[in-house]
Coordinates of C-alpha atoms in Angstrom, one line a residue:
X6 CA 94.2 73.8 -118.9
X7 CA 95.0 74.2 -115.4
X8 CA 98.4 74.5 -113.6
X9 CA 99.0 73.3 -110.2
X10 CA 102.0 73.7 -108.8
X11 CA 103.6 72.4 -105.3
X12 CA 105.5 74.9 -103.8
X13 CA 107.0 72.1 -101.5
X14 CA 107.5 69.6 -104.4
X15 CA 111.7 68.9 -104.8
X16 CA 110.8 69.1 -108.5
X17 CA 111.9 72.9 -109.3
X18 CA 109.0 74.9 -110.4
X19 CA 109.9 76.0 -113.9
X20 CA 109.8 72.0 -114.5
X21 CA 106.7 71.4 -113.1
X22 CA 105.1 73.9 -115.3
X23 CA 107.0 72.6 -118.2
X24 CA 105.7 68.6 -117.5
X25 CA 102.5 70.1 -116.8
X26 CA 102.3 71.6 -120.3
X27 CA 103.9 68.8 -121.8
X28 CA 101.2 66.5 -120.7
X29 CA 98.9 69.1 -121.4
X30 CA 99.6 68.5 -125.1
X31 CA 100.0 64.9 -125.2
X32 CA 96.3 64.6 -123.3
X33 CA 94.9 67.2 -126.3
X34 CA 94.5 70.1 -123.4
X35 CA 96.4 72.1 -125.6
X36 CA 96.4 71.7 -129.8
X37 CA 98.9 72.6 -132.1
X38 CA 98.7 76.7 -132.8
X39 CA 97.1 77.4 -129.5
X40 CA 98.7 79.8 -127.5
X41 CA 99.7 79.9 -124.1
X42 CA 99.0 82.7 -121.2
X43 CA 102.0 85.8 -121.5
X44 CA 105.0 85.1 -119.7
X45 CA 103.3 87.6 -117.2
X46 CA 99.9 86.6 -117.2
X47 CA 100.6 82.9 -116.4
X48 CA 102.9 84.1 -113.6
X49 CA 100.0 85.9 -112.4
X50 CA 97.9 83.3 -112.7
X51 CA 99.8 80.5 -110.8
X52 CA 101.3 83.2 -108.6
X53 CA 105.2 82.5 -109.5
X54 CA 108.0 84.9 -111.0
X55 CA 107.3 86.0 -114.5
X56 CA 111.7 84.7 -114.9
X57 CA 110.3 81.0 -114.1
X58 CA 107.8 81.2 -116.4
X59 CA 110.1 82.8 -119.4
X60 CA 112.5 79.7 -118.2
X61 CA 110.0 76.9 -118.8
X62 CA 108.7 78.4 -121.8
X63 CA 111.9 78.9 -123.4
X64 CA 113.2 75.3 -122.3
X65 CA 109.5 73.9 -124.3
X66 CA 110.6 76.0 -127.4
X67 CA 114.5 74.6 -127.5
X68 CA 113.2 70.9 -127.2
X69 CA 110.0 71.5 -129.8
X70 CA 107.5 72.0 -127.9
X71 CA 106.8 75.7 -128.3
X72 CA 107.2 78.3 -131.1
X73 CA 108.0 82.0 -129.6
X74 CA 106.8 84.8 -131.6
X75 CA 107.3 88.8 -130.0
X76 CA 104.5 89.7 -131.7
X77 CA 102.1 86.6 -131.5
X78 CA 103.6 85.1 -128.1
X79 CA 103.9 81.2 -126.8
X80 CA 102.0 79.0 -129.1
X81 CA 102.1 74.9 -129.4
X82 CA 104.4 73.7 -132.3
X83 CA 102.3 71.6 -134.9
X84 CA 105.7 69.5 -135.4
X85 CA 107.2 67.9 -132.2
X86 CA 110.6 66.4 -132.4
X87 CA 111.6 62.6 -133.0
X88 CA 112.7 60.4 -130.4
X89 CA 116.7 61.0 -130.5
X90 CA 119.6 58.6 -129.4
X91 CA 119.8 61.1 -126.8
X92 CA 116.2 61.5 -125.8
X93 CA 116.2 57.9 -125.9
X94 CA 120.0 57.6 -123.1
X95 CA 117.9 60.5 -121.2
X96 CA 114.5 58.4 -121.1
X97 CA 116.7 55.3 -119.7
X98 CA 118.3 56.9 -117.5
X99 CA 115.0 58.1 -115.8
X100 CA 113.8 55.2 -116.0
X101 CA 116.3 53.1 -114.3
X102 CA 115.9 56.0 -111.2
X103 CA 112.3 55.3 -111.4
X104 CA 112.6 51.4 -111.8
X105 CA 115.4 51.3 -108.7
X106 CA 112.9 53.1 -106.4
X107 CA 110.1 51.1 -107.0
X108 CA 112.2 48.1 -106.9
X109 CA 113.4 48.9 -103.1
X110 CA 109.5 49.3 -102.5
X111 CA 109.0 46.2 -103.6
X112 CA 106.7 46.9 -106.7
X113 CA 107.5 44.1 -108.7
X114 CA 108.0 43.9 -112.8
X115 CA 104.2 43.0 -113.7
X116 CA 102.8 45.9 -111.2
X117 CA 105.9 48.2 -112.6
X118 CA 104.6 47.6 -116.2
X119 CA 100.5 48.3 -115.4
X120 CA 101.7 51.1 -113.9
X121 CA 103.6 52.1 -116.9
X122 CA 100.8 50.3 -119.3
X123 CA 97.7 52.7 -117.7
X124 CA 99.7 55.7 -118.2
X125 CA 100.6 55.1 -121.4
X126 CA 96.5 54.8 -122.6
X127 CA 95.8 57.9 -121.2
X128 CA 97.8 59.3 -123.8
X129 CA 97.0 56.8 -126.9
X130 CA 93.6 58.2 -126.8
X131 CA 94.2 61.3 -128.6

């Protein structure tokens, strides 16, 4: 899987790498078991601080995402977690950010909804 980051993105870095992994799972880039780079190799590899890494990491394995073993490293969970009242409030909120900006651009309900519809697919194919 391959991690691109934008060093000029408002989007902090350790999140980036985190949605980027996150999607990398959903998509099938990355299967249950499989583990990730070292903390130090993927900093090395996408040329940010091994601390950023160790960030994102540990965020993925305190929402599900990632088991952490000292001996066997970052690998993907086989069990992710349910949808949550408060995973639920968090996705709304999000969404009502994402929904007000494309509102003041004009993007109506129907295009809003593709949009949202495409996206979606890309992941039901897995």
């Amino acid at each position: 899987m391959l991690i691109e980051i934008d060093f000029e993105a408002e989007i902090p870095i350790y999140e980036q790498l985190k949605r980027q992994i996150i999607e990398g799972i959903a998509l099938g880039h990355l299967k249950a078991g499989e583990n990730l780079p070292s903390v130090r190799q993927m900093a090395e590899d996408i040329g940010i601080n091994l601390h950023t890494v160790n960030k994102a990491y540990n965020e993925l394995k305190l929402e599900g995402y990632l088991n952490i073993d000292r001996r066997k490293g970052a690998m993907v969970s086989s069990m992710f977690p349910k949808s949550t009242e408060d995973f639920d409030e968090k996705l709304r909120e999000d969404l009502k950010y994402l929904i007000a900006k494309a509102y003041l651009r004009k993007i109506d309900e129907k295009k809003f909804l593709e949009f949202c519809s495409s996206i979606f697919k890309k992941y039901n194919k897995n």
